[in-house]
mmCIF file of C-alpha atoms and ligand atoms in Angstrom:
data_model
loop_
_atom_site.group_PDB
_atom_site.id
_atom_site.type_symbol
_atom_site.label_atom_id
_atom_site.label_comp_id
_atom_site.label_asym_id
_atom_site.label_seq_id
_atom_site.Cartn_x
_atom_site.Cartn_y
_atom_site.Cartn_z
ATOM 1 C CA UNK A 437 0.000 0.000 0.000
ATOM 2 C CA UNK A 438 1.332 3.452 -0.427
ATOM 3 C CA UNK A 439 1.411 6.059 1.745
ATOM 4 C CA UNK A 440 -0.785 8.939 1.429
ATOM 5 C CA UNK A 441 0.414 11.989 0.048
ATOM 6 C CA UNK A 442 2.034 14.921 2.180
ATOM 7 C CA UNK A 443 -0.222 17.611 2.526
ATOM 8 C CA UNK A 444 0.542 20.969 2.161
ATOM 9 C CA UNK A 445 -0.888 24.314 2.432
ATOM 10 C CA UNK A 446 -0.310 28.093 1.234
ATOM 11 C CA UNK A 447 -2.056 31.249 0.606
ATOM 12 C CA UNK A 448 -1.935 34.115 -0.990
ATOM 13 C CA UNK A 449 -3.058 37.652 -0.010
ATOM 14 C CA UNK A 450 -5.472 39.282 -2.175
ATOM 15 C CA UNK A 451 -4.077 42.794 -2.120
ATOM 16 C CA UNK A 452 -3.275 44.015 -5.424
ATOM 17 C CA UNK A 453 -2.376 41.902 -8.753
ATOM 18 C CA UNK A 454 -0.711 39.341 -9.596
ATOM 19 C CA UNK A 455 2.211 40.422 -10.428
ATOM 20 C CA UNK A 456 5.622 38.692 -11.869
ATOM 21 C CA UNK A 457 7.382 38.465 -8.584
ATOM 22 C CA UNK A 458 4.478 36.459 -7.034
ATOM 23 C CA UNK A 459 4.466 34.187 -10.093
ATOM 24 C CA UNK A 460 7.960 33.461 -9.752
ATOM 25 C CA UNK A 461 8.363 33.732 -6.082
ATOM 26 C CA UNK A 462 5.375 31.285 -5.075
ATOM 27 C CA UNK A 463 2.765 30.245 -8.019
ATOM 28 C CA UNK A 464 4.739 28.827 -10.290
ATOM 29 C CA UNK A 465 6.683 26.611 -7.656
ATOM 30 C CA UNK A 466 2.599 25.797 -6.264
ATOM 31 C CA UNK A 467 1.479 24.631 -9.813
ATOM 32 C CA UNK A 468 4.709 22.064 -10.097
ATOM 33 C CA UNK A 469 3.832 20.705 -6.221
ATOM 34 C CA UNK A 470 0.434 19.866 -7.380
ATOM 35 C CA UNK A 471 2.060 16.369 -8.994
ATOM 36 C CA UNK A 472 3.395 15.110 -5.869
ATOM 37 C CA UNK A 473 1.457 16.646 -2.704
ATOM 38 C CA UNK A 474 -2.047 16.939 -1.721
ATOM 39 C CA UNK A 475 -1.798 20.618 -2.167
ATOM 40 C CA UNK A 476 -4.476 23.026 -0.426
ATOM 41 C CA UNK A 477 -4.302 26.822 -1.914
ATOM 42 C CA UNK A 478 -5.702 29.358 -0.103
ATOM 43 C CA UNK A 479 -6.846 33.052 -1.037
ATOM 44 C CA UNK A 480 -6.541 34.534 2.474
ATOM 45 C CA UNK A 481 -9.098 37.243 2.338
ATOM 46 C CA UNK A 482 -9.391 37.636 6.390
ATOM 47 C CA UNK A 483 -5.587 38.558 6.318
ATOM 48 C CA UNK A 484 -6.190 40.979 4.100
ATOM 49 C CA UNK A 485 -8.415 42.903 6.499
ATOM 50 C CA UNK A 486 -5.517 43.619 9.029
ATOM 51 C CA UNK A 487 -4.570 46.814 6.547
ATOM 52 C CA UNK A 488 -6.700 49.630 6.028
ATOM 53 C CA UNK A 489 -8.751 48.684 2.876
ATOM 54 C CA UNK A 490 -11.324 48.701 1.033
ATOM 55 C CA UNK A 491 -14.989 46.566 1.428
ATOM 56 C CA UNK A 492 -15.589 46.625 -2.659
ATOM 57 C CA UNK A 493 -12.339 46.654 -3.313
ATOM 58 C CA UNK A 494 -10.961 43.165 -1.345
ATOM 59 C CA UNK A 495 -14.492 41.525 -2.985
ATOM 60 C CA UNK A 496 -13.212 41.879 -6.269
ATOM 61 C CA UNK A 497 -9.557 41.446 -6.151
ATOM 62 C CA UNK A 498 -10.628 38.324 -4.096
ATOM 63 C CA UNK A 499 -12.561 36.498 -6.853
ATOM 64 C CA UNK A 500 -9.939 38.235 -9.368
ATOM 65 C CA UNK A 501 -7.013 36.261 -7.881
ATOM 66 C CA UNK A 502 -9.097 32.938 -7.480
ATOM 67 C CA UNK A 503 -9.474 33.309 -11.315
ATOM 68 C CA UNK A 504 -6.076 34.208 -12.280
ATOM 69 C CA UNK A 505 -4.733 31.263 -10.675
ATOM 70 C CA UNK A 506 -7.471 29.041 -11.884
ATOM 71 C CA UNK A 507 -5.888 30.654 -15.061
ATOM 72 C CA UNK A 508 -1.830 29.980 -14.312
ATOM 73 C CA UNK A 509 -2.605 26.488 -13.883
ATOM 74 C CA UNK A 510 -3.732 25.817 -9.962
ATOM 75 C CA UNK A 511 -6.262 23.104 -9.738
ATOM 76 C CA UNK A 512 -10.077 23.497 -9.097
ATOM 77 C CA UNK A 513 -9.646 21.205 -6.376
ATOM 78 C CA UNK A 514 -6.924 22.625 -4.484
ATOM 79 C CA UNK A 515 -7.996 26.245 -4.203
ATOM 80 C CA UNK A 516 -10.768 27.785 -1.725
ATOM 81 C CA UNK A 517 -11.570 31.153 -0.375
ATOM 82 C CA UNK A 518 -10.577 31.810 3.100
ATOM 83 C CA UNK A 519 -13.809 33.306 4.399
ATOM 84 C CA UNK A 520 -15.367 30.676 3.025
ATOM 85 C CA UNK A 521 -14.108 28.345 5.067
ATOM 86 C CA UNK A 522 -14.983 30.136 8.432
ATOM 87 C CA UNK A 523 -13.991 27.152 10.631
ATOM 88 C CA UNK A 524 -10.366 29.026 10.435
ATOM 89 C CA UNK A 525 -11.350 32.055 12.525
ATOM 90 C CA UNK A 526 -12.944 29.736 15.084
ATOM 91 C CA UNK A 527 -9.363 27.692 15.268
ATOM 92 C CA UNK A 528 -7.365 30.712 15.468
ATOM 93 C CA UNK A 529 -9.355 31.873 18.505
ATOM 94 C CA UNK A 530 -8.142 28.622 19.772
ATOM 95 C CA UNK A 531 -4.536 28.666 19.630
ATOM 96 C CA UNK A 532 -4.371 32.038 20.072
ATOM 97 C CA UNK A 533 -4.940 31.140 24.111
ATOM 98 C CA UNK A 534 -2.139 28.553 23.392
ATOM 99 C CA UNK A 535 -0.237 31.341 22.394
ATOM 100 C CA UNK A 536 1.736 34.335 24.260
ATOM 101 C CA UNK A 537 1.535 37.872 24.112
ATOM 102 C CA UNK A 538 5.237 37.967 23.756
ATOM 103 C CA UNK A 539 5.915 35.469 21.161
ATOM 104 C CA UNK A 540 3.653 37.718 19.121
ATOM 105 C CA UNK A 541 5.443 40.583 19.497
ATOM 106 C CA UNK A 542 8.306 38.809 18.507
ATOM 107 C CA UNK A 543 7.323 38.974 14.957
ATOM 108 C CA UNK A 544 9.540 41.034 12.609
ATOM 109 C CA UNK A 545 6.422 41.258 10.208
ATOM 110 C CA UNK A 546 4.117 42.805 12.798
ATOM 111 C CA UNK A 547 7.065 45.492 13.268
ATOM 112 C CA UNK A 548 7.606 46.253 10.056
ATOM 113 C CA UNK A 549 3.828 46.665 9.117
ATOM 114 C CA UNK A 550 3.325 48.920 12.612
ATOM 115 C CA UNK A 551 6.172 51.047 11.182
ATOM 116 C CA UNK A 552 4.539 50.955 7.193
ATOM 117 C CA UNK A 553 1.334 52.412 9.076
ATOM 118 C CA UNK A 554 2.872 55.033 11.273
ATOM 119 C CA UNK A 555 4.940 56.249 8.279
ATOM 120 C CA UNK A 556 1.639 56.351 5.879
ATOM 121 C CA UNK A 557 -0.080 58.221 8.896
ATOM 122 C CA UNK A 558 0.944 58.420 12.509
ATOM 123 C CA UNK A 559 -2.830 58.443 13.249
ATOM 124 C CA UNK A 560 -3.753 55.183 11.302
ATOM 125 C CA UNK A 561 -4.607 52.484 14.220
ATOM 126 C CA UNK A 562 -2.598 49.678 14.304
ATOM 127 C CA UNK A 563 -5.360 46.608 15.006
ATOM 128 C CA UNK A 564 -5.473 43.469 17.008
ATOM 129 C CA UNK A 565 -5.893 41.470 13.962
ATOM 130 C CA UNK A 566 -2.367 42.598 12.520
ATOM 131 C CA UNK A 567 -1.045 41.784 16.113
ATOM 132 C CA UNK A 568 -2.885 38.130 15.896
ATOM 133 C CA UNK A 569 -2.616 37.608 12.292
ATOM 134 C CA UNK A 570 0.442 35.020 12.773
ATOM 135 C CA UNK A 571 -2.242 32.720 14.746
ATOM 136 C CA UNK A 572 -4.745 32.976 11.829
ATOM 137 C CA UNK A 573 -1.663 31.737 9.942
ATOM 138 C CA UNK A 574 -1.178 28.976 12.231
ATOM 139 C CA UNK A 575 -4.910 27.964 11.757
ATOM 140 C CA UNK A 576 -4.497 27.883 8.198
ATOM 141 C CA UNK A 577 -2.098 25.763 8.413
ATOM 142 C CA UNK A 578 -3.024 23.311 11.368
ATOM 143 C CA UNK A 579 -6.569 22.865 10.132
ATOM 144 C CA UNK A 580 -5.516 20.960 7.569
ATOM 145 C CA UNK A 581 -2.671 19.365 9.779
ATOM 146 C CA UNK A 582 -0.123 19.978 6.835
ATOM 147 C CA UNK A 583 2.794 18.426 6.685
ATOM 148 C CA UNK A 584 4.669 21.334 4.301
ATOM 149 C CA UNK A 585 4.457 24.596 3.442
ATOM 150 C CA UNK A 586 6.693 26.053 0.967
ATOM 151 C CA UNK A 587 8.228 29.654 2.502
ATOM 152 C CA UNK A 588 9.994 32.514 1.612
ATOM 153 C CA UNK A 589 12.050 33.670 4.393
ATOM 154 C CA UNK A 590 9.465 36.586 4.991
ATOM 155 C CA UNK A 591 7.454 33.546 6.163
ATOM 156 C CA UNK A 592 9.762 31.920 8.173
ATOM 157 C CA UNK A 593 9.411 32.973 11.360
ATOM 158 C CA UNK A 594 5.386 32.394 11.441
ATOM 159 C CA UNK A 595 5.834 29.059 10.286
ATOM 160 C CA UNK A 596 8.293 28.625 13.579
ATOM 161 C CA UNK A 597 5.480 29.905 15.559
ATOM 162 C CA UNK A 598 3.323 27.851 13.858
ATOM 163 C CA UNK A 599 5.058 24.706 15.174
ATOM 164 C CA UNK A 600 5.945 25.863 18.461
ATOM 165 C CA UNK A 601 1.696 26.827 19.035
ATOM 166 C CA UNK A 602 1.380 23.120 17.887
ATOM 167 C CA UNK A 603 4.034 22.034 20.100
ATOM 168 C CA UNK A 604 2.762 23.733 23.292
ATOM 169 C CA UNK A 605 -1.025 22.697 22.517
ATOM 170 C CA UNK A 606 0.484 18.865 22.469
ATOM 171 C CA UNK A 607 1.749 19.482 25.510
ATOM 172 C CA UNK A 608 -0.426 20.720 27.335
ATOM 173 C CA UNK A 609 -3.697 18.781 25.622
ATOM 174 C CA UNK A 610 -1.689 15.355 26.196
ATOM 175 C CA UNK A 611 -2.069 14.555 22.742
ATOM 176 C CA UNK A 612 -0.068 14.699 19.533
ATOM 177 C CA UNK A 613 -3.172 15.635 17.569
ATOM 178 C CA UNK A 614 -1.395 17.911 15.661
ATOM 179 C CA UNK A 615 1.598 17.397 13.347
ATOM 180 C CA UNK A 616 4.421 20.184 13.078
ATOM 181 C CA UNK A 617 4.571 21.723 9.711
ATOM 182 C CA UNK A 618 8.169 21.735 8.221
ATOM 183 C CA UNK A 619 9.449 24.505 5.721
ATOM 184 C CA UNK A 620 9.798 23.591 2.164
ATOM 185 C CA UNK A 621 12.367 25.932 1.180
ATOM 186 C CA UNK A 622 12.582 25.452 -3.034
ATOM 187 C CA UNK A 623 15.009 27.422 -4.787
ATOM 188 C CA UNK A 624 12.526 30.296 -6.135
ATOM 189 C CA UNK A 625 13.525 33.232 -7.592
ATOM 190 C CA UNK A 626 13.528 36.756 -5.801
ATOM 191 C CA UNK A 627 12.010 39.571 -8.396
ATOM 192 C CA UNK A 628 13.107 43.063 -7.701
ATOM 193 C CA UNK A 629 11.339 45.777 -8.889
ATOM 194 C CA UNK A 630 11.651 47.624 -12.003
ATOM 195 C CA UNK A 631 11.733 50.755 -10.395
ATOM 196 C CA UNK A 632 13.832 50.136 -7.476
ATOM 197 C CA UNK A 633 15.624 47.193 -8.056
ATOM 198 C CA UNK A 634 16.650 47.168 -4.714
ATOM 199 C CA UNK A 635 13.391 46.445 -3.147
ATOM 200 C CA UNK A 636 11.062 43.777 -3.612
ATOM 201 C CA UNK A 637 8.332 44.013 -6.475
ATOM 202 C CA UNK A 638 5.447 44.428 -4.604
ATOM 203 C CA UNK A 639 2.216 45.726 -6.243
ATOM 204 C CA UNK A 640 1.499 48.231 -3.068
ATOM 205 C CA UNK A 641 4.541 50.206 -3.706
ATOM 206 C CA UNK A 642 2.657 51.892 -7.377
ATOM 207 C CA UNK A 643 2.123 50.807 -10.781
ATOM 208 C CA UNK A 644 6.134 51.358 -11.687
ATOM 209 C CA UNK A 645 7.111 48.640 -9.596
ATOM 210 C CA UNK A 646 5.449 45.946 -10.758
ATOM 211 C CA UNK A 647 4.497 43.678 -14.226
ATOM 212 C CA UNK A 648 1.336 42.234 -14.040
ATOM 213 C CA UNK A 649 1.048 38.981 -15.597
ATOM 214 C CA UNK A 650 -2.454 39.948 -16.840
ATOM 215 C CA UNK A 651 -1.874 43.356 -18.584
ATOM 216 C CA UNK A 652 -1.839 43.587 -22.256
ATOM 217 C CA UNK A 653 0.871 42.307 -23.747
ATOM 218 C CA UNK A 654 1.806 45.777 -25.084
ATOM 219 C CA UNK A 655 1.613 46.711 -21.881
ATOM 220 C CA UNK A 656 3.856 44.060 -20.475
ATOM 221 C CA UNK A 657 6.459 45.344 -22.776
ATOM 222 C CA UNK A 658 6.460 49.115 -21.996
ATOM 223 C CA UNK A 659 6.660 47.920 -18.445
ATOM 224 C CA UNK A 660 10.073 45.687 -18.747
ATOM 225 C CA UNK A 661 11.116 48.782 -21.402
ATOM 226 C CA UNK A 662 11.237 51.157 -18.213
ATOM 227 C CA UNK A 663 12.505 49.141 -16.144
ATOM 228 C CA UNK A 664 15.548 51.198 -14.211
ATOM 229 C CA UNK A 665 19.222 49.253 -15.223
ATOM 230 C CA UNK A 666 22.410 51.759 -14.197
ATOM 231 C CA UNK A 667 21.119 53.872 -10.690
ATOM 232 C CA UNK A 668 24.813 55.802 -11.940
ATOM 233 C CA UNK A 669 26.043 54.381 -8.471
ATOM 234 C CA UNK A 670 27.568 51.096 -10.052
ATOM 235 C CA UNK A 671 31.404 50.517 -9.274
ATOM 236 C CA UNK A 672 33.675 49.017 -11.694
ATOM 237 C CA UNK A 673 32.529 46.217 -13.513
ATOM 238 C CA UNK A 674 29.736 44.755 -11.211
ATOM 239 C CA UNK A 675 26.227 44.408 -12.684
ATOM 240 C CA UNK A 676 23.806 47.161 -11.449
ATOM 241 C CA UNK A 677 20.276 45.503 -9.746
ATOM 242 C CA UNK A 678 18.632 46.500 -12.318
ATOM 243 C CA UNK A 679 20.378 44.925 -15.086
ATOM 244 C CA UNK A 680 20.468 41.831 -12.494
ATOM 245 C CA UNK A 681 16.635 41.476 -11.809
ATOM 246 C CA UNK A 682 16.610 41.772 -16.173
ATOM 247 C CA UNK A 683 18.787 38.475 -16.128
ATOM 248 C CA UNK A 684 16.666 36.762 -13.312
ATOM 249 C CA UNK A 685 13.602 37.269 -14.964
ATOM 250 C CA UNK A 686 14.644 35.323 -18.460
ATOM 251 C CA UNK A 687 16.250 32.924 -16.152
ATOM 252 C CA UNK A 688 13.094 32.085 -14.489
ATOM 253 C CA UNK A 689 11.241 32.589 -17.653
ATOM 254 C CA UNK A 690 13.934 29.703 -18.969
ATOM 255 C CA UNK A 691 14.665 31.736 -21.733
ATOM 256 C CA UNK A 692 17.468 29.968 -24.054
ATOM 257 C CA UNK A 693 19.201 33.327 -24.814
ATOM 258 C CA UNK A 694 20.595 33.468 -21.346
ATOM 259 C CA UNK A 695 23.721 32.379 -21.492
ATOM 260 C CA UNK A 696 24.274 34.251 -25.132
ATOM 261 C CA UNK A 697 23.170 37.568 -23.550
ATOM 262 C CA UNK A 698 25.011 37.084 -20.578
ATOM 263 C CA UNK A 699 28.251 36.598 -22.211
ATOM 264 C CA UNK A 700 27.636 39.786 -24.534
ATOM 265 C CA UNK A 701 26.970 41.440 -21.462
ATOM 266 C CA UNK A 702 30.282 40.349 -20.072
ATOM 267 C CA UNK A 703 32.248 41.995 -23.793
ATOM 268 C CA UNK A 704 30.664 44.949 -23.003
ATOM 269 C CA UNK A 705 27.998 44.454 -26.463
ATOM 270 C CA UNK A 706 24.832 44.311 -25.045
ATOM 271 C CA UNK A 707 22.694 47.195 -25.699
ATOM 272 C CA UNK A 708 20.220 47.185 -22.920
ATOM 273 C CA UNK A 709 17.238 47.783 -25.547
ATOM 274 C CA UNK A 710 18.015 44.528 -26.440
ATOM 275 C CA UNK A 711 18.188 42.829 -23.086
ATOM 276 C CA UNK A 712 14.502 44.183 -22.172
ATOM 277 C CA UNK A 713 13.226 43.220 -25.698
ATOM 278 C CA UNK A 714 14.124 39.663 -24.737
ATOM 279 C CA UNK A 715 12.941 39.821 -21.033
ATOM 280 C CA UNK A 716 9.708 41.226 -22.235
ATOM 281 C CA UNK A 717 8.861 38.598 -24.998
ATOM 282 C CA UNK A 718 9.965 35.780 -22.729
ATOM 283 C CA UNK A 719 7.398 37.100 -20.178
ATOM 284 C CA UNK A 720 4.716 37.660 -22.594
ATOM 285 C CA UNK A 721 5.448 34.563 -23.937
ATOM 286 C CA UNK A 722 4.568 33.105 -20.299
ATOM 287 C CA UNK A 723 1.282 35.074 -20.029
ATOM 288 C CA UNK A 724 -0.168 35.004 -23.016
ATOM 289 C CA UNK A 725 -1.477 30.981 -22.691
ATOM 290 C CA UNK A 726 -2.398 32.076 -19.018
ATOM 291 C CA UNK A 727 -4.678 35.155 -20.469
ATOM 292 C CA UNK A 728 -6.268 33.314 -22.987
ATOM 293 C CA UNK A 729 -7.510 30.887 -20.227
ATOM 294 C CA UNK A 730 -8.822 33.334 -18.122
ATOM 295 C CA UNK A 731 -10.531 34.677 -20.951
ATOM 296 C CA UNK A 732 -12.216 31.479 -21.582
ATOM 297 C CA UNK A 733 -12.805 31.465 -17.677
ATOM 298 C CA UNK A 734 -14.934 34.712 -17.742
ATOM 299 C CA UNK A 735 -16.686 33.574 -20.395
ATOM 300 C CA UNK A 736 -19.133 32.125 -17.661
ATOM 301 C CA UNK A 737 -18.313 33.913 -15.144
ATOM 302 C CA UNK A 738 -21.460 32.438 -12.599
ATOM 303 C CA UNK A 739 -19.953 29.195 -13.727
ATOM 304 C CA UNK A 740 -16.588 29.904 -12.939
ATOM 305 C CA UNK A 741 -17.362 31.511 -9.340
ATOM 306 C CA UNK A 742 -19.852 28.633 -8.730
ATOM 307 C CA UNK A 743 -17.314 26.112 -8.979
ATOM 308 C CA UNK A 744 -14.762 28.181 -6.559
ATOM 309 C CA UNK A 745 -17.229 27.847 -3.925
ATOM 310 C CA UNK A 746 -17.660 24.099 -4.434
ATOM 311 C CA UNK A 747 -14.399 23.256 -4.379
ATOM 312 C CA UNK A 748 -14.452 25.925 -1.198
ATOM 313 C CA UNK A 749 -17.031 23.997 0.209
ATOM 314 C CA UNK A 750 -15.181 20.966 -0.451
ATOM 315 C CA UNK A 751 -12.178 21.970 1.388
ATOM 316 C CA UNK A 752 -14.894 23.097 4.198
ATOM 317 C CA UNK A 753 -15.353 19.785 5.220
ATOM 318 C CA UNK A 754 -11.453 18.590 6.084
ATOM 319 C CA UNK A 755 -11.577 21.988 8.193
ATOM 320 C CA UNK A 756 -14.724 21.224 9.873
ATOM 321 C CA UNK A 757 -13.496 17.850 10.523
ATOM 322 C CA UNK A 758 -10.674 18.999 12.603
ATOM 323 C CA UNK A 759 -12.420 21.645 14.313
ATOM 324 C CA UNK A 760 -14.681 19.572 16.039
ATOM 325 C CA UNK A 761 -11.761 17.154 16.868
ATOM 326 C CA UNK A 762 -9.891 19.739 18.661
ATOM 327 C CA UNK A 763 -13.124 20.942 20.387
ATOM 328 C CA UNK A 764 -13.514 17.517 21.657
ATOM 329 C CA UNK A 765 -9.849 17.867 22.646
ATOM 330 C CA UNK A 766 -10.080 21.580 24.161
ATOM 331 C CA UNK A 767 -13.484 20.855 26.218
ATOM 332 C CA UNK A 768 -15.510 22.492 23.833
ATOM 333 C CA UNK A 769 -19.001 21.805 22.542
ATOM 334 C CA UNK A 770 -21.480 19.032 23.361
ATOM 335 C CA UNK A 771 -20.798 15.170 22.776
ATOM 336 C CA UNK A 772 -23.543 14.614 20.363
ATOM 337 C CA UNK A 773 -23.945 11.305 22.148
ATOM 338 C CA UNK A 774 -25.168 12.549 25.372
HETATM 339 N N1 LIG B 754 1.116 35.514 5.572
HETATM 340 C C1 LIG B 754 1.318 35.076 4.220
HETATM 341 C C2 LIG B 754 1.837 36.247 3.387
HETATM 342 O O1 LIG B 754 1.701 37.382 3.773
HETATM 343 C C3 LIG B 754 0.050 34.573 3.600
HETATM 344 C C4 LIG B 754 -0.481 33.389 4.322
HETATM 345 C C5 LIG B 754 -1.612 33.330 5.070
HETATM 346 C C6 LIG B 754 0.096 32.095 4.355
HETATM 347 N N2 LIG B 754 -1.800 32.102 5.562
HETATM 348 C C7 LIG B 754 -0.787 31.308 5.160
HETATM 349 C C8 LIG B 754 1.257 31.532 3.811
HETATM 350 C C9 LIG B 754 -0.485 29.987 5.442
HETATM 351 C C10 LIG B 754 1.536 30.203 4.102
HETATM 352 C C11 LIG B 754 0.683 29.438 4.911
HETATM 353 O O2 LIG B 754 2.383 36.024 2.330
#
């Protein structure tokens, strides 16, 4: 008989698009786990409420994202909504009393998004729900008792918290109902942005930053053409960040010029026109199959949503399952047999 297959879990926030750097950095390496793992996808819409944001907004970049990654290639069957699945809030209340007050504000995430809100406005309230979103985290994970989830190192340290909240309620439940996730660190690439190649691509830092997989391709291309190579600060014959994020986006596009641009790079022949004209059809090469999906997607869109919620619903029922095993466990709820 064979074993069953690992499980593992990982969501995405639905703030903004989906951009090149998330492809890369987590999507792509999602869609090739699907062969070997029982993979559960989340889009984590109640994490998305512990920045200031907007109601309308979060509902459609919500169903948005579910779509696009329907589109890059994520299975039906892996992927729910968060809120959908409300079990997760319940959970996270749980642990969150099997889980200190200082451990929490241990987390270098918390910090950094405390400081992102006092910059933006020293007025803006920094919420309880950014304090416990690490816990919600742990729930998402621990409801499905994963045995994986694939990190980037901004992830790290929740994931240690993860297993040390799953740890402590072992001990202290006298069980070992819960397994401890491990990291599955794969070699994924880190996309800078093309305005600042020194900081991440992120979609909240404006629309320079960024290439969305889903823009026209036309648009794609004007996007990688202004992308920022020499910052005039470059000594000697070290490659600027710029120029650098160009090469690691045809690498992880496994473009076969590579090597040939690299070395023309290295006599000094590469005309940087050139080097974005490749980066940009490799990329719009990658999207173009992906847009053409999602077009056929929308073409029912009822259809489309419908089946999100099934396979949310779906997914419901593993999470419900454990809930009402560690309710059992936690003194919670009635036996129904009595
Ligand atoms: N916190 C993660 C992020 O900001 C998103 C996330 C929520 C997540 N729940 C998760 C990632 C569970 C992995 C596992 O990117």
């Amino acid at each position: 008989m064979t074993s069953p297959a690992k499980i593992v879990l990982s969501g995405i926030q639905p703030t903004g698009k989906l951009h090149f750097g998330r492809y890369f950095g987590a999507v792509q390496n999602w869609i090739e786990l699907q062969s070997s793992y029982d993979c559960v996808f989340s889009v984590v819409d109640y994490h998305a409420m512990t920045m200031p944001y907007s109601p309308a907004q979060l509902r459609e970049n919500v169903w948005d994202l579910a779509i696009n990654l329907l589109a890059c290639g994520i299975r039906e069957e892996n992927l729910f909504i968060q809120s959908l699945v409300p079990e997760h809030t319940e959970l996270a209340w749980i642990l969150a009393c099997n889980c200190s007050y200082g451990e929490l504000s241990r987390m270098t995430q918390f910090k950094d998004k405390t400081q992102q809100l006092r910059d933006k406005d020293k007025d803006l309230f920094v919420s309880a729900g950014l304090f416990i979103y690490p816990v919600l985290q742990a729930a998402d994970i621990l409801i499905y008792r994963a045995d994986c989830v694939p990190v980037g190192k901004d992830q790290e340290q929740h994931l240690e918290l993860t297993r040390n909240i799953a740890e402590r309620f072992n001990h202290i439940y006298r069980t070992d109902y819960f397994t401890l996730p491990e990291p599955l660190f794969t070699e994924v690439p880190k996309v800078m942005s093309t305005a600042d190649p020194l900081r991440k691509m992120s979609a909240s830092a404006g629309e320079k930053h960024y290439v969305d997989v889903f823009a026209a391709p036309d648009q794609i291309r004007k996007q990688v053409r202004s992308a920022v190579t020499d910052t005039g600060q470059e000594s000697g014959n070290q490659m600027s960040p710029g120029v650098e994020n160009l090469f690691m986006l045809l690498r992880a596009a496994h473009s076969p010029d590579t090597d040939e641009l690299l070395e023309a790079y290295k006599g000094g022949t590469l005309a940087y026109s050139k080097l974005k004209e490749q980066v940009a059809e490799a990329l719009v090469s990658i999207a173009l199959p992906f847009q053409e999906e999602k077009r056929r997607l929308l073409e029912d869109k009822k259809a489309i949503k419908d089946r999100i919620k099934r396979s949310s619903a779906h997914i419901r029922e593993r999470a419900a399952r454990t809930l009402s095993e560690v309710k059992a466990i936690v003194g919670l709820g009635q036996p129904l047999s009595r």
